[in-house]
Amino acid sequence: MNQPITVYTLIIAALFGMVQSIRELPYISVDSKQSDEEQFQYKVVIPPVQTTEVNRYICYSKSLEEIGESYITKLLTEPDPIVKPHHVDAGLCLEPLHEDASWDCQRGLACKGDAVEFSVTDNFQSVDKPFYVLPKDVSAKVGGNGKKYFLIVQMHIYEPLKEPASPANITLTFKKKPTKYNYQKFLLGNEGFVPASKPNGFFTHVGCEWKRPTAIAFHYYVHTHVHGIFAEGFLIRNNTWTYLGGQKTRERHQVWFDVVNGPVEIRPGDILASRCLFINNEEKDIDLKSEDTCIFQLSVGYDIQYQEYFARPPGCISTSPDFTFCSNEKTAALCDR
């Protein structure tokens, strides 16, 4: 492209590019209305934490053994307005690093066994009590088969906490009957860096082949830090791309968004791809591990018989700026986008 690319041009292209049709699947519904079946709630208050350092990750685990075999349908996150955590990431874990305790942890849930990443809330959204509701035929199973599950929560805290304070409350809603689909996440993200001096914008690219059984994608989530402004995702099948969705990564009015024209079936051999738009006015590279991040995350439902393929949240990581849509045959359909 010979003409200079402005930030405005990039955003307009990302938001209003050609969107190809997606077949709507009749057997999964994004309707958040739950059935008439009796449900119950379980509230967890995160114990007070304290840190003298900036930019810390703190994890907490809580046994759900007393719940018995049940199925999560909703999750409410209530961040403390004084602590103001950058994000609160909740999930399920079979073998947390510590049981019923808080500890200093790194990025990613500190879980050794089976895990389900459930919901994220971050401080770029306008609402302070995000309520995540699964489609009525999708749930996250807890307990059963002699397994002891834990709720595990990761909290990213920017500023030091000189006095002990509880970063958040988590309320889970359960029902006792299983649903047609189990719930899991699929994350597309970047490692590497954003090159220096990119005031007109720079896209980082991600792409991987889906090598698991068929799953259904129904929600997506986007996230960057201070330099990122936009993220979007795609599905490629037979060299034809389909738009999954895209949003500004800051100043959002909600956390999760419905997949465009979804739900969408992901089949073995499909390619999942994403990209994030960054503005770098600095004369140095931006490290995508320590300084910023690019995340496009899908919520998926899968048939219970394929549990072994989804025991932990699958993901796709590509290195910027080495990986681009044009440099890889599998993502070549997006080369001119």
mmCIF file of C-alpha atoms in Angstrom:
data_model
loop_
_atom_site.group_PDB
_atom_site.id
_atom_site.type_symbol
_atom_site.label_atom_id
_atom_site.label_comp_id
_atom_site.label_asym_id
_atom_site.label_seq_id
_atom_site.Cartn_x
_atom_site.Cartn_y
_atom_site.Cartn_z
ATOM 1 C CA MET A 1 0.000 0.000 0.000
ATOM 2 C CA ASN A 2 1.720 3.178 -1.184
ATOM 3 C CA GLN A 3 -0.411 5.746 0.608
ATOM 4 C CA PRO A 4 0.347 6.497 4.278
ATOM 5 C CA ILE A 5 -1.895 4.664 6.733
ATOM 6 C CA THR A 6 -3.426 6.814 9.446
ATOM 7 C CA VAL A 7 -4.855 5.617 12.746
ATOM 8 C CA TYR A 8 -8.289 6.706 11.573
ATOM 9 C CA THR A 9 -7.950 4.642 8.397
ATOM 10 C CA LEU A 10 -6.899 1.561 10.363
ATOM 11 C CA ILE A 11 -9.786 1.800 12.790
ATOM 12 C CA ILE A 12 -12.362 2.339 10.052
ATOM 13 C CA ALA A 13 -10.960 -0.597 8.090
ATOM 14 C CA ALA A 14 -11.093 -2.794 11.161
ATOM 15 C CA LEU A 15 -14.607 -1.809 12.116
ATOM 16 C CA PHE A 16 -16.246 -1.699 8.706
ATOM 17 C CA GLY A 17 -14.334 -4.220 6.602
ATOM 18 C CA MET A 18 -16.256 -6.764 4.534
ATOM 19 C CA VAL A 19 -18.030 -9.226 6.830
ATOM 20 C CA GLN A 20 -18.874 -12.565 5.266
ATOM 21 C CA SER A 21 -21.900 -14.574 6.312
ATOM 22 C CA ILE A 22 -21.843 -17.200 9.055
ATOM 23 C CA ARG A 23 -24.266 -20.092 9.319
ATOM 24 C CA GLU A 24 -26.341 -19.771 12.468
ATOM 25 C CA LEU A 25 -26.502 -23.012 14.419
ATOM 26 C CA PRO A 26 -29.925 -24.011 15.739
ATOM 27 C CA TYR A 27 -28.691 -26.213 18.570
ATOM 28 C CA ILE A 28 -27.050 -23.583 20.742
ATOM 29 C CA SER A 29 -28.613 -20.300 21.764
ATOM 30 C CA VAL A 30 -27.067 -17.044 22.928
ATOM 31 C CA ASP A 31 -30.348 -16.315 24.673
ATOM 32 C CA SER A 32 -29.256 -15.587 28.236
ATOM 33 C CA LYS A 33 -32.664 -16.423 29.713
ATOM 34 C CA GLN A 34 -32.227 -19.447 31.934
ATOM 35 C CA SER A 35 -34.701 -22.305 32.219
ATOM 36 C CA ASP A 36 -37.274 -22.609 34.978
ATOM 37 C CA GLU A 37 -35.084 -25.169 36.736
ATOM 38 C CA GLU A 38 -34.209 -24.221 40.307
ATOM 39 C CA GLN A 39 -30.824 -22.531 40.690
ATOM 40 C CA PHE A 40 -28.796 -21.486 43.717
ATOM 41 C CA GLN A 41 -26.017 -18.996 44.416
ATOM 42 C CA TYR A 42 -22.688 -19.263 46.216
ATOM 43 C CA LYS A 43 -20.830 -16.073 47.180
ATOM 44 C CA VAL A 44 -17.079 -15.940 47.782
ATOM 45 C CA VAL A 45 -15.517 -12.900 49.459
ATOM 46 C CA ILE A 46 -11.821 -12.686 48.577
ATOM 47 C CA PRO A 47 -9.832 -12.328 51.838
ATOM 48 C CA PRO A 48 -7.955 -9.034 52.333
ATOM 49 C CA VAL A 49 -4.557 -8.822 50.641
ATOM 50 C CA GLN A 50 -1.646 -6.430 50.977
ATOM 51 C CA THR A 51 1.310 -5.621 48.703
ATOM 52 C CA THR A 52 4.068 -3.009 48.812
ATOM 53 C CA GLU A 53 4.934 -3.358 45.123
ATOM 54 C CA VAL A 54 3.350 -2.086 41.916
ATOM 55 C CA ASN A 55 1.937 -4.231 39.115
ATOM 56 C CA ARG A 56 1.396 -7.402 41.166
ATOM 57 C CA TYR A 57 -0.615 -10.535 40.402
ATOM 58 C CA ILE A 58 -2.334 -12.115 43.406
ATOM 59 C CA CYS A 59 -4.165 -15.455 43.290
ATOM 60 C CA TYR A 60 -6.738 -16.993 45.615
ATOM 61 C CA SER A 61 -8.318 -20.454 45.695
ATOM 62 C CA LYS A 62 -11.481 -21.616 47.447
ATOM 63 C CA SER A 63 -12.692 -25.213 47.653
ATOM 64 C CA LEU A 64 -16.109 -25.903 46.107
ATOM 65 C CA GLU A 65 -16.308 -29.416 47.554
ATOM 66 C CA GLU A 66 -19.390 -28.595 49.638
ATOM 67 C CA ILE A 67 -21.298 -27.711 46.448
ATOM 68 C CA GLY A 68 -21.231 -31.290 45.138
ATOM 69 C CA GLU A 69 -21.829 -32.094 41.480
ATOM 70 C CA SER A 70 -23.346 -28.931 40.025
ATOM 71 C CA TYR A 71 -23.231 -26.797 36.896
ATOM 72 C CA ILE A 72 -22.266 -23.112 36.787
ATOM 73 C CA THR A 73 -24.551 -20.949 34.654
ATOM 74 C CA LYS A 74 -23.674 -17.406 35.798
ATOM 75 C CA LEU A 75 -20.831 -15.508 37.439
ATOM 76 C CA LEU A 76 -20.987 -12.073 39.047
ATOM 77 C CA THR A 77 -17.716 -10.212 39.725
ATOM 78 C CA GLU A 78 -17.745 -7.222 42.074
ATOM 79 C CA PRO A 79 -14.354 -5.440 42.075
ATOM 80 C CA ASP A 80 -13.640 -3.263 45.097
ATOM 81 C CA PRO A 81 -13.981 0.415 44.038
ATOM 82 C CA ILE A 82 -11.079 1.457 46.280
ATOM 83 C CA VAL A 83 -8.615 -1.295 45.325
ATOM 84 C CA LYS A 84 -9.576 -0.910 41.629
ATOM 85 C CA PRO A 85 -7.880 -4.072 40.322
ATOM 86 C CA HIS A 86 -6.806 -3.848 36.680
ATOM 87 C CA HIS A 87 -8.509 -7.170 36.060
ATOM 88 C CA VAL A 88 -10.104 -10.035 37.959
ATOM 89 C CA ASP A 89 -9.880 -13.429 36.258
ATOM 90 C CA ALA A 90 -11.985 -16.251 37.731
ATOM 91 C CA GLY A 91 -11.997 -19.943 36.855
ATOM 92 C CA LEU A 92 -12.151 -23.527 38.055
ATOM 93 C CA CYS A 93 -9.131 -25.628 38.978
ATOM 94 C CA LEU A 94 -8.570 -29.235 39.997
ATOM 95 C CA GLU A 95 -5.055 -28.738 41.430
ATOM 96 C CA PRO A 96 -4.321 -25.135 42.470
ATOM 97 C CA LEU A 97 -0.812 -24.238 43.564
ATOM 98 C CA HIS A 98 -2.227 -23.581 47.049
ATOM 99 C CA GLU A 99 -5.550 -24.709 48.519
ATOM 100 C CA ASP A 100 -7.886 -22.242 50.263
ATOM 101 C CA ALA A 101 -5.203 -19.556 50.360
ATOM 102 C CA SER A 102 -3.920 -16.353 48.727
ATOM 103 C CA TRP A 103 -0.465 -16.007 47.167
ATOM 104 C CA ASP A 104 1.648 -13.851 44.864
ATOM 105 C CA CYS A 105 1.398 -15.307 41.357
ATOM 106 C CA GLN A 106 2.365 -14.588 37.761
ATOM 107 C CA ARG A 107 0.159 -14.132 34.707
ATOM 108 C CA GLY A 108 -2.121 -17.072 34.086
ATOM 109 C CA LEU A 109 -4.094 -19.011 36.652
ATOM 110 C CA ALA A 110 -1.779 -20.956 38.979
ATOM 111 C CA CYS A 111 -3.336 -24.350 38.315
ATOM 112 C CA LYS A 112 -1.589 -27.658 37.637
ATOM 113 C CA GLY A 113 -4.555 -29.890 36.833
ATOM 114 C CA ASP A 114 -7.771 -29.586 34.852
ATOM 115 C CA ALA A 115 -8.900 -25.978 34.583
ATOM 116 C CA VAL A 116 -11.672 -23.827 33.139
ATOM 117 C CA GLU A 117 -11.089 -20.114 32.725
ATOM 118 C CA PHE A 118 -14.491 -18.656 33.352
ATOM 119 C CA SER A 119 -14.730 -14.891 33.213
ATOM 120 C CA VAL A 120 -12.596 -11.760 33.147
ATOM 121 C CA THR A 121 -13.467 -8.255 34.218
ATOM 122 C CA ASP A 122 -11.099 -5.345 33.685
ATOM 123 C CA ASN A 123 -10.968 -1.671 34.558
ATOM 124 C CA PHE A 124 -11.535 -0.459 30.987
ATOM 125 C CA GLN A 125 -15.239 -1.232 31.125
ATOM 126 C CA SER A 126 -17.849 1.242 32.259
ATOM 127 C CA VAL A 127 -19.785 -1.093 34.573
ATOM 128 C CA ASP A 128 -18.326 -2.134 37.906
ATOM 129 C CA LYS A 129 -20.337 -5.322 38.468
ATOM 130 C CA PRO A 130 -20.059 -7.487 35.342
ATOM 131 C CA PHE A 131 -22.542 -10.348 35.255
ATOM 132 C CA TYR A 132 -21.515 -13.177 32.932
ATOM 133 C CA VAL A 133 -24.380 -15.446 31.823
ATOM 134 C CA LEU A 134 -23.822 -18.575 29.754
ATOM 135 C CA PRO A 135 -26.239 -19.626 26.991
ATOM 136 C CA LYS A 136 -29.009 -21.818 28.367
ATOM 137 C CA ASP A 137 -27.548 -25.041 26.905
ATOM 138 C CA VAL A 138 -23.966 -24.424 28.153
ATOM 139 C CA SER A 139 -22.555 -24.768 31.686
ATOM 140 C CA ALA A 140 -19.315 -25.430 33.573
ATOM 141 C CA LYS A 141 -19.349 -28.640 35.590
ATOM 142 C CA VAL A 142 -18.125 -28.707 39.192
ATOM 143 C CA GLY A 143 -17.539 -31.901 41.177
ATOM 144 C CA GLY A 144 -18.602 -35.447 40.403
ATOM 145 C CA ASN A 145 -16.434 -38.501 39.674
ATOM 146 C CA GLY A 146 -14.603 -37.963 42.944
ATOM 147 C CA LYS A 147 -13.052 -34.704 41.722
ATOM 148 C CA LYS A 148 -12.559 -31.785 44.098
ATOM 149 C CA TYR A 149 -12.749 -28.471 42.253
ATOM 150 C CA PHE A 150 -11.612 -25.060 43.451
ATOM 151 C CA LEU A 151 -12.667 -21.590 42.453
ATOM 152 C CA ILE A 152 -9.428 -19.823 41.551
ATOM 153 C CA VAL A 153 -9.189 -16.064 41.132
ATOM 154 C CA GLN A 154 -6.312 -14.001 39.762
ATOM 155 C CA MET A 155 -6.236 -10.270 40.527
ATOM 156 C CA HIS A 156 -3.920 -7.848 38.745
ATOM 157 C CA ILE A 157 -3.252 -4.921 41.080
ATOM 158 C CA TYR A 158 -1.349 -1.916 39.728
ATOM 159 C CA GLU A 159 -0.911 0.186 42.855
ATOM 160 C CA PRO A 160 0.532 -0.898 46.242
ATOM 161 C CA LEU A 161 -1.991 -1.815 48.934
ATOM 162 C CA LYS A 162 -0.525 -0.387 52.131
ATOM 163 C CA GLU A 163 -3.526 -1.520 54.151
ATOM 164 C CA PRO A 164 -5.156 -4.972 53.786
ATOM 165 C CA ALA A 165 -8.214 -4.880 51.525
ATOM 166 C CA SER A 166 -10.448 -7.366 49.715
ATOM 167 C CA PRO A 167 -10.027 -6.858 45.932
ATOM 168 C CA ALA A 168 -13.357 -8.417 44.885
ATOM 169 C CA ASN A 169 -16.365 -10.629 45.569
ATOM 170 C CA ILE A 170 -17.364 -13.515 43.279
ATOM 171 C CA THR A 171 -20.910 -14.933 43.177
ATOM 172 C CA LEU A 172 -21.522 -18.192 41.294
ATOM 173 C CA THR A 173 -24.956 -19.408 40.195
ATOM 174 C CA PHE A 174 -25.446 -23.186 39.895
ATOM 175 C CA LYS A 175 -28.045 -25.693 38.806
ATOM 176 C CA LYS A 176 -28.071 -29.452 39.394
ATOM 177 C CA LYS A 177 -28.884 -30.781 35.915
ATOM 178 C CA PRO A 178 -26.232 -30.959 33.164
ATOM 179 C CA THR A 179 -26.547 -29.045 29.907
ATOM 180 C CA LYS A 180 -25.918 -30.233 26.360
ATOM 181 C CA TYR A 181 -22.518 -28.524 26.185
ATOM 182 C CA ASN A 182 -19.597 -28.043 28.543
ATOM 183 C CA TYR A 183 -17.916 -24.655 28.719
ATOM 184 C CA GLN A 184 -14.319 -23.630 28.011
ATOM 185 C CA LYS A 185 -12.245 -20.709 26.677
ATOM 186 C CA PHE A 186 -9.913 -20.401 23.687
ATOM 187 C CA LEU A 187 -7.337 -17.612 23.756
ATOM 188 C CA LEU A 188 -5.471 -16.033 20.851
ATOM 189 C CA GLY A 189 -2.552 -13.870 21.949
ATOM 190 C CA ASN A 190 0.829 -12.424 21.072
ATOM 191 C CA GLU A 191 4.333 -12.679 22.389
ATOM 192 C CA GLY A 192 7.228 -10.679 20.966
ATOM 193 C CA PHE A 193 7.005 -6.909 20.624
ATOM 194 C CA VAL A 194 5.467 -3.893 18.909
ATOM 195 C CA PRO A 195 8.211 -2.064 16.953
ATOM 196 C CA ALA A 196 9.308 1.404 18.010
ATOM 197 C CA SER A 197 7.991 4.597 16.429
ATOM 198 C CA LYS A 198 4.638 3.459 15.057
ATOM 199 C CA PRO A 199 2.473 6.579 15.628
ATOM 200 C CA ASN A 200 0.181 5.691 12.711
ATOM 201 C CA GLY A 201 -0.560 2.233 14.051
ATOM 202 C CA PHE A 202 0.811 -1.304 13.947
ATOM 203 C CA PHE A 203 -1.118 -4.593 13.837
ATOM 204 C CA THR A 204 0.128 -7.681 15.669
ATOM 205 C CA HIS A 205 -1.177 -10.933 14.143
ATOM 206 C CA VAL A 206 -2.099 -14.346 15.574
ATOM 207 C CA GLY A 207 -3.111 -17.547 13.786
ATOM 208 C CA CYS A 208 -3.386 -21.295 14.512
ATOM 209 C CA GLU A 209 -5.118 -24.386 13.151
ATOM 210 C CA TRP A 210 -7.955 -25.876 15.224
ATOM 211 C CA LYS A 211 -6.887 -29.467 15.976
ATOM 212 C CA ARG A 212 -9.605 -30.384 18.467
ATOM 213 C CA PRO A 213 -13.096 -31.819 17.990
ATOM 214 C CA THR A 214 -15.861 -29.547 16.779
ATOM 215 C CA ALA A 215 -16.840 -26.787 19.206
ATOM 216 C CA ILE A 216 -19.286 -23.879 19.160
ATOM 217 C CA ALA A 217 -18.074 -20.288 19.713
ATOM 218 C CA PHE A 218 -20.678 -17.903 21.117
ATOM 219 C CA HIS A 219 -18.937 -15.013 22.953
ATOM 220 C CA TYR A 220 -15.677 -13.118 22.542
ATOM 221 C CA TYR A 221 -13.556 -10.847 24.748
ATOM 222 C CA VAL A 222 -10.808 -8.375 23.787
ATOM 223 C CA HIS A 223 -8.037 -6.918 25.937
ATOM 224 C CA THR A 224 -4.886 -4.813 25.658
ATOM 225 C CA HIS A 225 -3.073 -2.467 28.001
ATOM 226 C CA VAL A 226 -2.084 1.175 27.482
ATOM 227 C CA HIS A 227 -0.828 1.082 23.867
ATOM 228 C CA GLY A 228 -3.488 -1.172 22.326
ATOM 229 C CA ILE A 229 -6.743 0.303 21.046
ATOM 230 C CA PHE A 230 -8.556 -2.383 19.035
ATOM 231 C CA ALA A 231 -8.732 -6.191 18.595
ATOM 232 C CA GLU A 232 -10.662 -8.454 16.218
ATOM 233 C CA GLY A 233 -10.936 -12.148 15.336
ATOM 234 C CA PHE A 234 -11.553 -14.338 12.298
ATOM 235 C CA LEU A 235 -12.233 -17.937 11.289
ATOM 236 C CA ILE A 236 -10.764 -19.260 8.019
ATOM 237 C CA ARG A 237 -12.169 -22.329 6.253
ATOM 238 C CA ASN A 238 -11.183 -23.415 2.750
ATOM 239 C CA ASN A 239 -9.283 -20.137 2.253
ATOM 240 C CA THR A 240 -12.404 -18.071 2.992
ATOM 241 C CA TRP A 241 -12.481 -15.885 6.079
ATOM 242 C CA THR A 242 -15.411 -15.174 8.365
ATOM 243 C CA TYR A 243 -15.554 -12.265 10.798
ATOM 244 C CA LEU A 244 -16.045 -13.261 14.450
ATOM 245 C CA GLY A 245 -16.087 -9.762 15.921
ATOM 246 C CA GLY A 246 -13.993 -6.808 16.992
ATOM 247 C CA GLN A 247 -14.087 -4.016 19.561
ATOM 248 C CA LYS A 248 -12.107 -1.139 20.975
ATOM 249 C CA THR A 249 -10.135 -2.581 23.873
ATOM 250 C CA ARG A 250 -10.710 0.381 26.168
ATOM 251 C CA GLU A 251 -13.787 2.386 27.111
ATOM 252 C CA ARG A 252 -15.999 -0.593 26.344
ATOM 253 C CA HIS A 253 -19.597 -0.661 27.515
ATOM 254 C CA GLN A 254 -19.452 -4.393 28.318
ATOM 255 C CA VAL A 255 -16.992 -7.254 28.833
ATOM 256 C CA TRP A 256 -18.267 -10.031 26.562
ATOM 257 C CA PHE A 257 -19.806 -9.700 23.111
ATOM 258 C CA ASP A 258 -21.822 -12.137 21.002
ATOM 259 C CA VAL A 259 -19.907 -13.607 18.070
ATOM 260 C CA VAL A 260 -21.066 -11.824 14.896
ATOM 261 C CA ASN A 261 -23.977 -13.732 13.317
ATOM 262 C CA GLY A 262 -23.176 -16.521 15.766
ATOM 263 C CA PRO A 263 -22.994 -18.959 17.340
ATOM 264 C CA VAL A 264 -20.302 -20.303 15.007
ATOM 265 C CA GLU A 265 -19.134 -23.877 14.541
ATOM 266 C CA ILE A 266 -15.353 -24.448 14.715
ATOM 267 C CA ARG A 267 -14.320 -27.618 12.888
ATOM 268 C CA PRO A 268 -11.032 -29.548 12.833
ATOM 269 C CA GLY A 269 -8.767 -27.950 10.226
ATOM 270 C CA ASP A 270 -10.272 -24.469 10.575
ATOM 271 C CA ILE A 271 -7.887 -21.581 11.209
ATOM 272 C CA LEU A 272 -8.552 -19.136 14.036
ATOM 273 C CA ALA A 273 -6.849 -15.766 13.684
ATOM 274 C CA SER A 274 -6.830 -12.374 15.370
ATOM 275 C CA ARG A 275 -5.017 -9.069 15.352
ATOM 276 C CA CYS A 276 -4.584 -6.070 17.644
ATOM 277 C CA LEU A 277 -3.955 -2.452 16.711
ATOM 278 C CA PHE A 278 -1.273 -0.649 18.733
ATOM 279 C CA ILE A 279 -0.060 2.952 18.725
ATOM 280 C CA ASN A 280 3.603 3.288 19.705
ATOM 281 C CA ASN A 281 4.804 6.887 19.948
ATOM 282 C CA GLU A 282 7.953 5.845 21.795
ATOM 283 C CA GLU A 283 11.413 5.369 20.331
ATOM 284 C CA LYS A 284 11.636 1.873 21.776
ATOM 285 C CA ASP A 285 9.906 -1.447 21.238
ATOM 286 C CA ILE A 286 6.936 -2.415 23.431
ATOM 287 C CA ASP A 287 7.379 -5.848 24.998
ATOM 288 C CA LEU A 288 4.164 -7.879 24.708
ATOM 289 C CA LYS A 289 4.874 -9.845 27.865
ATOM 290 C CA SER A 290 5.827 -7.193 30.394
ATOM 291 C CA GLU A 291 4.538 -3.892 28.941
ATOM 292 C CA ASP A 292 1.400 -4.690 26.964
ATOM 293 C CA THR A 293 -0.660 -7.571 25.636
ATOM 294 C CA CYS A 294 -2.968 -8.588 22.791
ATOM 295 C CA ILE A 295 -5.882 -10.881 23.635
ATOM 296 C CA PHE A 296 -8.842 -12.078 21.585
ATOM 297 C CA GLN A 297 -10.631 -14.782 23.561
ATOM 298 C CA LEU A 298 -13.535 -17.019 22.571
ATOM 299 C CA SER A 299 -16.081 -18.720 24.821
ATOM 300 C CA VAL A 300 -16.889 -22.154 23.412
ATOM 301 C CA GLY A 301 -19.213 -25.057 24.118
ATOM 302 C CA TYR A 302 -18.199 -28.667 23.423
ATOM 303 C CA ASP A 303 -19.766 -32.103 23.733
ATOM 304 C CA ILE A 304 -18.997 -33.816 27.057
ATOM 305 C CA GLN A 305 -17.514 -36.847 25.261
ATOM 306 C CA TYR A 306 -14.565 -34.645 24.227
ATOM 307 C CA GLN A 307 -13.637 -33.590 27.765
ATOM 308 C CA GLU A 308 -10.039 -34.823 27.393
ATOM 309 C CA TYR A 309 -9.427 -32.337 24.558
ATOM 310 C CA PHE A 310 -10.655 -29.409 26.652
ATOM 311 C CA ALA A 311 -9.327 -30.320 30.103
ATOM 312 C CA ARG A 312 -7.375 -27.052 30.156
ATOM 313 C CA PRO A 313 -8.085 -23.815 28.252
ATOM 314 C CA PRO A 314 -6.566 -24.249 24.773
ATOM 315 C CA GLY A 315 -4.837 -21.331 23.127
ATOM 316 C CA CYS A 316 -2.821 -19.955 20.241
ATOM 317 C CA ILE A 317 0.249 -17.720 20.657
ATOM 318 C CA SER A 318 2.104 -16.074 17.756
ATOM 319 C CA THR A 319 5.252 -13.945 17.855
ATOM 320 C CA SER A 320 5.139 -10.321 16.717
ATOM 321 C CA PRO A 321 6.377 -8.935 14.384
ATOM 322 C CA ASP A 322 7.669 -12.201 12.853
ATOM 323 C CA PHE A 323 4.229 -13.746 12.321
ATOM 324 C CA THR A 324 1.877 -11.947 9.933
ATOM 325 C CA PHE A 325 -1.214 -13.016 8.027
ATOM 326 C CA CYS A 326 0.771 -12.674 4.793
ATOM 327 C CA SER A 327 3.762 -14.702 5.996
ATOM 328 C CA ASN A 328 1.772 -17.859 6.731
ATOM 329 C CA GLU A 329 -0.042 -19.941 4.129
ATOM 330 C CA LYS A 330 -2.856 -20.821 6.537
ATOM 331 C CA THR A 331 -3.763 -17.168 7.136
ATOM 332 C CA ALA A 332 -3.083 -15.915 3.598
ATOM 333 C CA ALA A 333 -6.814 -15.323 3.058
ATOM 334 C CA LEU A 334 -6.473 -12.346 5.426
ATOM 335 C CA CYS A 335 -3.347 -10.936 3.786
ATOM 336 C CA ASP A 336 -5.116 -8.055 2.049
ATOM 337 C CA ARG A 337 -7.435 -7.190 4.917
#
